[in-house]
XYZ file of C-alpha atoms in Angstrom:
351
model
C 5.072 31.212 12.186
C 3.975 28.199 14.136
C 0.231 27.940 14.509
C -0.933 27.541 18.048
C -3.339 24.638 19.282
C -6.813 25.514 19.795
C -8.600 25.069 23.023
C -12.353 23.727 23.615
C -13.791 24.056 26.783
C -16.958 21.933 27.425
C -19.205 21.594 30.901
C -20.818 18.271 31.429
C -24.454 18.526 31.764
C -26.092 16.300 34.624
C -27.883 14.326 31.760
C -24.574 13.173 30.386
C -23.245 12.006 33.952
C -21.777 8.558 33.813
C -21.029 8.624 29.957
C -17.880 7.784 28.382
C -15.814 10.582 27.466
C -14.680 9.734 24.103
C -18.668 9.132 23.315
C -19.504 12.465 24.988
C -16.809 14.680 23.182
C -17.788 12.921 19.805
C -21.452 13.760 20.385
C -20.544 17.455 20.990
C -17.538 17.866 18.704
C -19.207 16.927 15.385
C -16.393 18.196 13.274
C -14.103 15.365 15.044
C -14.279 11.672 14.716
C -14.700 9.044 17.652
C -11.296 7.691 16.963
C -9.619 11.181 16.451
C -11.100 12.138 20.072
C -9.644 8.658 21.228
C -6.142 9.688 19.758
C -6.263 13.206 21.339
C -7.310 11.415 24.723
C -4.240 9.087 24.570
C -1.906 11.796 23.681
C -2.884 13.643 26.973
C -4.940 16.556 25.020
C -7.924 16.335 27.341
C -8.087 17.508 30.740
C -10.535 18.182 33.698
C -10.124 19.810 36.963
C -8.189 17.110 38.493
C -5.815 16.542 35.496
C -4.810 15.032 32.100
C -7.391 12.096 31.138
C -5.735 9.531 29.010
C -8.247 6.729 29.176
C -10.918 7.280 26.233
C -13.520 4.850 28.466
C -13.161 7.144 31.635
C -16.690 8.261 32.558
C -17.344 12.023 32.761
C -19.007 13.708 35.781
C -22.089 16.050 36.068
C -20.461 19.514 36.400
C -16.836 18.603 35.184
C -15.105 21.207 32.867
C -13.316 19.505 30.035
C -10.621 21.315 28.091
C -9.590 19.573 24.556
C -6.571 20.829 23.149
C -6.680 20.716 19.092
C -3.254 20.559 17.684
C -2.958 21.858 14.120
C -3.431 19.260 11.490
C 0.377 17.828 10.651
C 1.817 18.112 7.092
C 1.002 15.295 5.152
C 3.729 12.453 5.028
C 3.056 11.984 1.779
C 4.612 14.224 -1.058
C 2.380 16.576 -3.095
C 2.715 16.269 -6.628
C 1.027 18.529 -9.532
C -0.925 15.814 -11.310
C -3.644 17.434 -13.485
C -6.960 16.599 -12.122
C -10.423 16.736 -13.741
C -12.293 18.505 -10.853
C -16.056 17.905 -11.185
C -17.313 19.992 -7.933
C -15.338 21.039 -5.011
C -16.170 22.988 -1.808
C -14.607 23.366 1.885
C -16.054 19.910 2.704
C -15.308 17.316 -0.261
C -14.032 17.269 -3.910
C -15.545 15.002 -6.655
C -13.001 13.896 -9.339
C -13.319 12.408 -12.933
C -10.465 9.798 -12.516
C -8.874 8.978 -15.812
C -7.867 5.172 -16.297
C -4.066 4.451 -15.279
C -4.197 6.559 -12.145
C -3.927 4.793 -8.679
C -6.228 6.130 -6.031
C -4.382 5.487 -2.979
C -0.416 5.110 -1.975
C 0.541 1.466 -1.357
C 3.938 -0.385 -0.459
C 6.386 0.089 -3.323
C 3.934 2.984 -4.850
C 3.684 6.111 -2.827
C 4.173 8.475 -5.657
C 1.981 9.422 -8.604
C -1.663 8.670 -7.187
C -4.476 10.568 -6.643
C -3.631 11.191 -3.293
C -0.597 12.861 -4.024
C -2.229 14.846 -6.676
C -4.917 15.768 -4.109
C -2.757 16.887 -1.537
C -1.151 19.328 -4.150
C -4.528 20.620 -5.435
C -6.112 21.231 -1.961
C -3.067 22.627 -0.267
C -4.322 24.540 3.024
C -7.916 23.706 2.299
C -7.554 20.305 3.753
C -8.463 20.528 7.548
C -7.186 17.361 8.184
C -8.452 13.401 8.574
C -7.704 12.461 12.202
C -5.193 15.143 12.512
C -3.224 14.915 9.313
C -3.556 17.247 6.231
C -4.439 14.594 4.003
C -7.336 13.585 1.448
C -10.256 11.247 3.179
C -10.804 8.220 0.752
C -13.993 6.760 1.136
C -14.446 4.493 -1.703
C -12.092 3.615 -4.499
C -11.785 2.821 -8.207
C -9.327 0.131 -9.393
C -6.164 2.012 -11.497
C -7.575 1.236 -15.039
C -11.460 1.973 -14.105
C -12.185 5.346 -14.926
C -14.889 7.635 -13.751
C -16.200 9.413 -10.831
C -14.977 9.520 -7.205
C -15.693 11.738 -4.432
C -13.295 12.223 -1.432
C -13.798 13.923 1.735
C -11.605 17.113 2.564
C -12.692 16.992 6.621
C -13.372 14.642 9.229
C -16.936 15.452 9.555
C -17.582 15.012 5.550
C -15.327 11.608 6.053
C -17.757 10.415 8.747
C -20.899 11.347 6.571
C -19.759 10.224 3.575
C -18.555 6.655 5.052
C -22.021 6.252 6.574
C -23.737 6.505 3.006
C -21.266 3.938 1.160
C -21.457 1.773 3.943
C -25.214 1.502 3.315
C -24.477 1.226 -0.597
C -27.693 3.213 -1.218
C -30.146 1.040 0.867
C -31.139 4.167 2.729
C -31.610 6.022 -0.415
C -28.789 8.371 -0.018
C -26.109 7.077 -2.381
C -26.413 6.151 -5.955
C -23.976 4.708 -8.337
C -23.720 3.208 -11.655
C -21.118 1.818 -13.943
C -20.836 1.209 -17.894
C -19.187 -1.838 -18.794
C -18.497 -3.859 -21.934
C -18.697 -7.387 -21.712
C -18.092 -10.614 -23.794
C -21.248 -12.474 -25.249
C -24.840 -12.090 -25.184
C -27.353 -12.492 -22.462
C -30.967 -14.191 -22.641
C -32.492 -11.596 -20.529
C -32.608 -7.906 -20.493
C -31.606 -7.802 -16.789
C -30.457 -9.748 -13.921
C -28.810 -9.787 -10.338
C -25.423 -11.618 -9.504
C -25.461 -12.704 -5.783
C -22.436 -14.394 -4.804
C -19.698 -14.114 -1.689
C -16.369 -12.910 -2.767
C -12.986 -13.361 -0.888
C -9.311 -13.959 -1.572
C -8.733 -16.597 -4.003
C -7.179 -19.966 -2.291
C -5.215 -20.409 -5.643
C -3.592 -17.039 -6.159
C -3.748 -14.556 -2.931
C -3.374 -11.637 -5.468
C -6.925 -12.307 -7.148
C -10.321 -12.017 -5.702
C -12.712 -15.184 -6.230
C -16.175 -16.281 -5.971
C -16.301 -18.650 -2.817
C -18.570 -21.137 -1.377
C -21.783 -20.128 0.720
C -20.644 -19.206 3.927
C -17.184 -18.115 3.214
C -16.218 -14.619 2.030
C -18.414 -11.457 2.228
C -21.744 -11.084 0.593
C -21.720 -9.385 -2.949
C -24.460 -8.271 -4.902
C -24.262 -7.073 -8.485
C -27.343 -5.851 -10.568
C -26.909 -5.328 -14.286
C -28.999 -4.188 -17.245
C -28.120 -4.804 -21.028
C -28.146 -1.231 -22.825
C -26.588 -2.201 -26.184
C -25.572 -5.397 -28.042
C -23.006 -5.584 -30.608
C -23.029 -8.370 -33.570
C -19.631 -9.970 -34.386
C -18.449 -10.681 -37.876
C -20.436 -13.979 -37.893
C -23.654 -11.840 -37.201
C -24.130 -13.251 -33.783
C -23.834 -10.976 -30.516
C -20.219 -10.813 -29.577
C -20.221 -7.999 -26.932
C -22.601 -6.343 -24.415
C -23.197 -2.725 -23.084
C -24.113 -3.109 -19.627
C -25.313 -0.590 -17.039
C -24.241 -1.821 -13.526
C -25.196 -0.890 -9.877
C -23.960 -2.296 -6.352
C -25.613 -3.274 -3.500
C -22.412 -4.189 -1.735
C -18.889 -2.476 -2.657
C -16.063 -5.629 -2.540
C -12.969 -5.278 -4.230
C -13.087 -5.977 -7.875
C -16.480 -6.940 -7.343
C -17.888 -6.143 -10.861
C -15.052 -7.802 -12.539
C -15.088 -11.110 -10.428
C -19.122 -11.168 -10.738
C -19.223 -10.633 -14.504
C -16.304 -13.120 -15.357
C -18.123 -15.474 -12.770
C -21.192 -15.621 -15.226
C -18.948 -15.949 -18.171
C -19.217 -12.308 -19.394
C -16.024 -10.767 -18.577
C -15.080 -7.298 -19.123
C -13.130 -6.810 -22.511
C -9.783 -5.790 -21.830
C -9.524 -7.406 -18.376
C -6.238 -9.731 -18.195
C -6.784 -10.728 -14.837
C -10.259 -12.082 -14.836
C -11.034 -12.578 -18.505
C -7.876 -14.114 -20.169
C -9.740 -17.311 -21.318
C -11.772 -15.154 -23.554
C -9.066 -13.748 -25.851
C -10.019 -15.924 -28.685
C -13.347 -13.958 -28.824
C -11.747 -11.173 -30.425
C -11.685 -13.053 -33.664
C -15.147 -12.421 -33.783
C -14.814 -8.765 -33.729
C -14.022 -6.503 -37.082
C -10.616 -5.269 -37.481
C -11.573 -1.986 -36.225
C -13.106 -3.143 -33.294
C -10.028 -5.145 -32.800
C -7.790 -2.370 -33.004
C -10.119 -0.175 -30.612
C -9.761 -2.657 -28.045
C -6.017 -2.982 -28.194
C -5.473 0.572 -28.175
C -8.094 0.501 -24.856
C -5.082 -1.405 -22.577
C -7.252 -1.672 -19.806
C -10.479 -3.345 -18.631
C -13.668 -1.670 -20.162
C -15.355 -0.195 -17.137
C -16.468 3.303 -16.291
C -18.047 4.882 -13.159
C -20.668 6.907 -15.286
C -22.779 7.989 -12.393
C -22.476 9.096 -8.803
C -25.121 10.807 -6.473
C -24.979 11.235 -2.620
C -26.034 13.682 0.221
C -23.839 16.156 1.118
C -22.576 15.299 4.410
C -22.914 18.841 6.067
C -25.644 20.699 4.195
C -27.883 17.677 3.172
C -28.159 18.979 -0.386
C -28.485 15.913 -2.929
C -25.688 16.106 -5.129
C -25.622 14.298 -8.761
C -22.906 14.007 -11.188
C -22.692 12.016 -14.255
C -19.680 11.129 -16.701
C -19.686 10.563 -20.463
C -17.532 7.606 -21.720
C -13.982 8.605 -21.950
C -12.275 8.946 -25.632
C -11.063 5.151 -25.421
C -14.009 3.557 -24.359
C -16.273 5.846 -27.170
C -13.825 4.776 -29.658
C -14.414 0.938 -28.746
C -17.842 1.683 -28.681
C -18.132 3.524 -31.917
C -16.227 0.725 -33.448
C -18.484 -1.997 -32.129
C -21.369 -0.164 -33.563
C -20.155 0.744 -37.195
C -19.038 -3.088 -37.552
C -22.592 -3.610 -38.874
C -23.949 -0.492 -38.845
C -26.577 -1.175 -36.213
C -27.084 -2.255 -32.720
C -29.268 -5.374 -32.328
C -32.128 -6.368 -29.676
C -32.179 -4.121 -26.985
C -32.859 -0.489 -26.118
C -30.473 1.990 -27.003
C -29.024 4.276 -24.170
C -26.397 6.935 -24.474
C -24.509 8.450 -21.535
C -24.479 12.229 -22.518
C -23.123 15.378 -20.903
C -21.459 15.912 -17.827
C -23.592 17.200 -15.153
C -21.622 19.433 -12.500
């Protein structure tokens, strides 16, 4: 059975006279983004007494009665795939996933299968009301393929807008909180610090991100704090575990910033290849654990935000996955102790 379009009727009050029609409708139809409303207007889905309106910038008149036709969400063009997901939270508005390493978040040219989006289309099915009129999940932030941890995805236009606003503020409004656990090479001369360095595409290799000179690239700020430090076979600190928080959200930000200050992530062959010799300072058990890891040692351990519809504060924690837990245990057992800094463990998964 074919679903019929839904028709909404809105009367323009006197105080809204002269307002742009896309802005007027966006303020009244909170479930639709302004870009979605503009698309509906251009598609001839909005009318007044005089006929169809095609210009999103047209001005409304007091007393006008607008009819908005909402077609059913189109099926996603991407293929649904039954890929197992670790669902931490799900409701009608959003879903929180504990993403495993190795899973690409979003399809890209040449990689349109086997992604988190393909899995979500299959998992959510009819509960996806549609982002921009298409039955698909709304990606508001991403994790690299080989970064594990917590990720929130919108299931409706309203949730997508609300989450996007929080991620754009990066916690400056106290709504969003994110933290990562990172295992990096070397020791630090202080317990915590901040890296403030602009990022952009590398001029030498366009596939990479690089720190650029002031005035170039986009501002990027990373805060770090040492959690544990692990001696190598020579007794000197070889590896540090950090808790990392972001003030901005740039592509590969943590990986590039930490490599920039000569503390690249363990296992990061893109930005830390020059530190391969450091592996010789690890115990045989730790070297084996690092080889088995086969990815950068980065995990999104904390995610907290305000529910975009209810306003409820949601907070989730993810413990280290088995591969990183094995690495940490191997680093600790090399000498039987952790030196010099406060020990702090990530325990449990709050759901």
